PDB file of C-alpha atoms in Angstrom:
ATOM      1  CA  MET A   1     163.363 253.623  16.983  1.00 49.00           C
ATOM      2  CA  GLY A   2     160.743 253.400  19.646  1.00 50.00           C
ATOM      3  CA  ILE A   3     158.076 252.302  17.037  1.00 54.00           C
ATOM      4  CA  LYS A   4     160.338 249.614  15.433  1.00 52.00           C
ATOM      5  CA  SER A   5     161.069 248.134  18.809  1.00 51.00           C
ATOM      6  CA  ASP A   6     157.409 248.205  19.803  1.00 46.00           C
ATOM      7  CA  CYS A   7     156.136 246.333  16.128  1.00 51.00           C
ATOM      8  CA  ASN A   8     159.195 243.667  17.008  1.00 51.00           C
ATOM      9  CA  MET A   9     157.757 243.049  20.294  1.00 50.00           C
ATOM     10  CA  ILE A  10     154.246 242.566  19.073  1.00 54.00           C
ATOM     11  CA  GLN A  11     155.387 240.439  16.348  1.00 56.00           C
ATOM     12  CA  ASN A  12     157.445 238.363  18.921  1.00 60.00           C
ATOM     13  CA  SER A  13     154.643 238.291  21.246  1.00 69.00           C
ATOM     14  CA  PHE A  14     151.937 236.955  18.200  1.00 72.00           C
ATOM     15  CA  SER A  15     154.251 234.253  17.117  1.00 76.00           C
ATOM     16  CA  GLU A  16     154.754 232.850  20.676  1.00 75.00           C
ATOM     17  CA  TYR A  17     150.875 232.719  20.612  1.00 76.00           C
ATOM     18  CA  ILE A  18     150.691 231.170  17.324  1.00 80.00           C
ATOM     19  CA  ARG A  19     153.485 228.783  18.405  1.00 81.00           C
ATOM     20  CA  ASN A  20     151.539 227.859  21.694  1.00 83.00           C
ATOM     21  CA  ILE A  21     148.234 227.271  20.058  1.00 89.00           C
ATOM     22  CA  PRO A  22     148.447 223.168  20.508  1.00 90.00           C
ATOM     23  CA  LEU A  23     148.641 224.136  24.208  1.00 89.00           C
ATOM     24  CA  PHE A  24     145.413 225.943  24.097  1.00 91.00           C
ATOM     25  CA  LEU A  25     143.572 223.060  22.055  1.00 93.00           C
ATOM     26  CA  GLY A  26     145.137 220.589  24.546  1.00 93.00           C
ATOM     27  CA  GLY A  27     143.472 222.591  27.285  1.00 93.00           C
ATOM     28  CA  LEU A  28     140.386 222.448  25.369  1.00 94.00           C
ATOM     29  CA  PHE A  29     140.767 218.613  25.303  1.00 95.00           C
ATOM     30  CA  PHE A  30     141.190 218.425  28.877  1.00 95.00           C
ATOM     31  CA  ILE A  31     138.089 220.475  29.632  1.00 94.00           C
ATOM     32  CA  TYR A  32     136.007 217.914  27.452  1.00 94.00           C
ATOM     33  CA  LEU A  33     137.918 215.301  29.600  1.00 92.00           C
ATOM     34  CA  GLY A  34     136.910 216.724  32.915  1.00 91.00           C
ATOM     35  CA  ALA A  35     133.463 218.033  31.982  1.00 90.00           C
ATOM     36  CA  ILE A  36     131.858 215.375  29.365  1.00 91.00           C
ATOM     37  CA  ASP A  37     133.857 212.376  28.878  1.00 90.00           C
ATOM     38  CA  GLN A  38     132.882 209.344  31.464  1.00 88.00           C
ATOM     39  CA  THR A  39     135.877 207.246  30.845  1.00 88.00           C
ATOM     40  CA  ILE A  40     137.748 208.024  34.038  1.00 89.00           C
ATOM     41  CA  PHE A  41     134.817 207.936  36.254  1.00 89.00           C
ATOM     42  CA  ASP A  42     133.457 204.739  35.139  1.00 87.00           C
ATOM     43  CA  SER A  43     137.190 203.069  35.385  1.00 85.00           C
ATOM     44  CA  ILE A  44     137.321 204.302  39.001  1.00 83.00           C
ATOM     45  CA  VAL A  45     133.799 203.149  39.863  1.00 84.00           C
ATOM     46  CA  TYR A  46     134.367 199.865  38.253  1.00 83.00           C
ATOM     47  CA  LEU A  47     137.555 199.229  40.476  1.00 80.00           C
ATOM     48  CA  THR A  48     135.942 200.460  43.904  1.00 79.00           C
ATOM     49  CA  ASN A  49     132.948 198.437  43.409  1.00 76.00           C
ATOM     50  CA  PHE A  50     130.322 201.390  43.683  1.00 73.00           C
ATOM     51  CA  ASP A  51     130.515 202.268  47.226  1.00 78.00           C
ATOM     52  CA  LYS A  52     130.160 205.684  48.365  1.00 84.00           C
ATOM     53  CA  PHE A  53     133.885 206.279  48.759  1.00 82.00           C
ATOM     54  CA  GLY A  54     134.302 205.142  45.435  1.00 80.00           C
ATOM     55  CA  ILE A  55     131.706 207.453  43.808  1.00 86.00           C
ATOM     56  CA  THR A  56     133.100 210.336  45.591  1.00 87.00           C
ATOM     57  CA  LEU A  57     136.800 209.385  44.508  1.00 85.00           C
ATOM     58  CA  ALA A  58     135.483 208.991  41.175  1.00 87.00           C
ATOM     59  CA  THR A  59     133.758 212.193  40.826  1.00 89.00           C
ATOM     60  CA  ALA A  60     136.552 214.195  42.314  1.00 90.00           C
ATOM     61  CA  LEU A  61     139.535 212.644  40.322  1.00 89.00           C
ATOM     62  CA  SER A  62     137.576 212.619  36.810  1.00 91.00           C
ATOM     63  CA  ALA A  63     136.889 216.087  36.898  1.00 91.00           C
ATOM     64  CA  GLY A  64     139.344 217.640  38.984  1.00 92.00           C
ATOM     65  CA  ILE A  65     142.587 216.397  37.552  1.00 92.00           C
ATOM     66  CA  PRO A  66     141.835 217.074  33.958  1.00 94.00           C
ATOM     67  CA  ILE A  67     140.420 220.682  34.766  1.00 92.00           C
ATOM     68  CA  PHE A  68     143.829 221.136  36.828  1.00 91.00           C
ATOM     69  CA  PHE A  69     145.946 220.337  33.635  1.00 92.00           C
ATOM     70  CA  ALA A  70     143.320 222.105  31.088  1.00 92.00           C
ATOM     71  CA  ILE A  71     143.838 225.572  33.245  1.00 89.00           C
ATOM     72  CA  GLY A  72     147.622 225.030  33.100  1.00 88.00           C
ATOM     73  CA  LEU A  73     147.655 224.183  29.348  1.00 89.00           C
ATOM     74  CA  ILE A  74     145.428 227.268  28.467  1.00 88.00           C
ATOM     75  CA  LYS A  75     147.586 229.697  30.818  1.00 86.00           C
ATOM     76  CA  LYS A  76     150.736 228.446  28.916  1.00 83.00           C
ATOM     77  CA  GLY A  77     149.052 228.786  25.659  1.00 80.00           C
ATOM     78  CA  ILE A  78     147.267 232.118  25.587  1.00 80.00           C
ATOM     79  CA  PHE A  79     147.658 233.953  29.038  1.00 75.00           C
ATOM     80  CA  ILE A  80     151.428 233.809  28.661  1.00 71.00           C
ATOM     81  CA  ARG A  81     152.121 236.958  30.503  1.00 69.00           C
ATOM     82  CA  TRP A  82     149.316 236.679  32.984  1.00 69.00           C
ATOM     83  CA  GLN A  83     150.461 235.965  36.526  1.00 70.00           C
ATOM     84  CA  THR A  84     148.344 233.209  38.719  1.00 68.00           C
ATOM     85  CA  LEU A  85     148.817 231.976  42.007  1.00 68.00           C
ATOM     86  CA  ASP A  86     152.504 231.725  43.085  1.00 72.00           C
ATOM     87  CA  PHE A  87     152.648 228.100  43.993  1.00 72.00           C
ATOM     88  CA  TYR A  88     150.766 227.313  40.653  1.00 75.00           C
ATOM     89  CA  GLU A  89     153.049 229.672  38.469  1.00 76.00           C
ATOM     90  CA  LYS A  90     155.964 227.550  39.951  1.00 80.00           C
ATOM     91  CA  ILE A  91     154.421 224.307  38.710  1.00 80.00           C
ATOM     92  CA  LEU A  92     153.817 225.695  35.505  1.00 79.00           C
ATOM     93  CA  ARG A  93     157.050 227.149  34.774  1.00 79.00           C
ATOM     94  CA  GLY A  94     158.756 223.825  35.735  1.00 81.00           C
ATOM     95  CA  LYS A  95     159.048 220.630  33.315  1.00 86.00           C
ATOM     96  CA  ILE A  96     157.316 218.665  35.934  1.00 89.00           C
ATOM     97  CA  PHE A  97     153.787 219.834  34.836  1.00 90.00           C
ATOM     98  CA  SER A  98     154.499 218.784  31.446  1.00 89.00           C
ATOM     99  CA  ILE A  99     155.889 215.406  32.616  1.00 92.00           C
ATOM    100  CA  PHE A 100     152.461 214.988  34.947  1.00 93.00           C
ATOM    101  CA  VAL A 101     150.297 215.727  31.884  1.00 93.00           C
ATOM    102  CA  MET A 102     152.054 213.234  29.752  1.00 94.00           C
ATOM    103  CA  ALA A 103     151.877 210.601  32.452  1.00 94.00           C
ATOM    104  CA  PHE A 104     148.065 211.320  32.657  1.00 95.00           C
ATOM    105  CA  LEU A 105     147.790 211.098  28.947  1.00 94.00           C
ATOM    106  CA  ILE A 106     149.461 207.923  28.959  1.00 94.00           C
ATOM    107  CA  CYS A 107     147.011 206.318  31.860  1.00 93.00           C
ATOM    108  CA  PHE A 108     143.915 207.859  29.998  1.00 93.00           C
ATOM    109  CA  SER A 109     144.894 206.383  26.743  1.00 93.00           C
ATOM    110  CA  TYR A 110     145.326 203.042  28.537  1.00 92.00           C
ATOM    111  CA  LEU A 111     141.701 203.531  29.885  1.00 89.00           C
ATOM    112  CA  THR A 112     140.516 204.355  26.715  1.00 89.00           C
ATOM    113  CA  PHE A 113     141.987 201.402  24.932  1.00 89.00           C
ATOM    114  CA  THR A 114     140.669 198.905  26.998  1.00 86.00           C
ATOM    115  CA  ASN A 115     137.211 200.367  26.707  1.00 81.00           C
ATOM    116  CA  GLY A 116     137.541 199.518  22.848  1.00 80.00           C
ATOM    117  CA  ILE A 117     139.500 201.140  20.384  1.00 78.00           C
ATOM    118  CA  PHE A 118     137.308 200.318  17.532  1.00 79.00           C
ATOM    119  CA  LEU A 119     134.559 202.938  18.509  1.00 82.00           C
ATOM    120  CA  LEU A 120     135.285 206.293  16.612  1.00 86.00           C
ATOM    121  CA  ALA A 121     135.161 208.461  19.786  1.00 87.00           C
ATOM    122  CA  ASN A 122     138.012 206.562  21.580  1.00 88.00           C
ATOM    123  CA  MET A 123     139.955 206.776  18.361  1.00 90.00           C
ATOM    124  CA  LEU A 124     139.714 210.390  18.325  1.00 92.00           C
ATOM    125  CA  LYS A 125     140.433 210.637  22.174  1.00 93.00           C
ATOM    126  CA  ILE A 126     143.774 208.178  21.633  1.00 93.00           C
ATOM    127  CA  THR A 127     144.843 210.323  18.528  1.00 93.00           C
ATOM    128  CA  ALA A 128     144.387 213.723  20.525  1.00 94.00           C
ATOM    129  CA  CYS A 129     146.490 212.073  23.522  1.00 94.00           C
ATOM    130  CA  THR A 130     149.038 210.999  21.236  1.00 95.00           C
ATOM    131  CA  LEU A 131     149.280 214.428  19.197  1.00 94.00           C
ATOM    132  CA  LEU A 132     149.494 216.411  22.581  1.00 94.00           C
ATOM    133  CA  PHE A 133     151.852 213.814  24.344  1.00 95.00           C
ATOM    134  CA  ILE A 134     154.209 214.315  21.254  1.00 94.00           C
ATOM    135  CA  TYR A 135     153.945 218.337  21.422  1.00 93.00           C
ATOM    136  CA  LEU A 136     154.764 218.484  24.958  1.00 92.00           C
ATOM    137  CA  LEU A 137     157.622 215.852  24.448  1.00 92.00           C
ATOM    138  CA  PHE A 138     159.246 218.486  21.666  1.00 90.00           C
ATOM    139  CA  ASP A 139     158.258 221.390  23.901  1.00 86.00           C
ATOM    140  CA  ILE A 140     160.368 220.063  26.841  1.00 85.00           C
ATOM    141  CA  LYS A 141     163.163 219.080  24.426  1.00 83.00           C
ATOM    142  CA  ASN A 142     163.164 222.825  23.064  1.00 80.00           C
ATOM    143  CA  THR A 143     162.991 224.126  26.602  1.00 73.00           C
ATOM    144  CA  LYS A 144     165.739 222.166  27.929  1.00 57.00           C
ATOM    145  CA  SER A 145     168.247 223.005  25.036  1.00 48.00           C
ATOM    146  CA  SER A 146     167.341 226.960  25.244  1.00 44.00           C
ATOM    147  CA  PRO A 147     169.531 228.680  27.908  1.00 44.00           C
TER     148      PRO A 147
END
């Protein structure tokens, strides 16, 4: 009996990891946005007219926000049972985290779209944003319907 329940627990845990692979891939996409992509930085610097405050703000926001979301998505995707800081864990468990991620994806898609949709890299970014947005929308819907 004990071995059978352990096998079921391992199988359920494995299927939970497989189901959350899109969250992990979304986390990797956000790492790319925070570490390599210049779209957010360029947009903020353009809006603030290249002053010192604008460059500082652009650097902090263009790296900080995507990395914050990346850590959350990777934690929800792979490190499911690991505990993080208490307040961060409360944010991740709620639906508000997914709503913030979706709002960021909409804003980022708009910024990318205004830079030119005909570039292959921009088309890939908008496609990734759309797919992650749809996954998070279904994820919110599924967690809402479960007791």
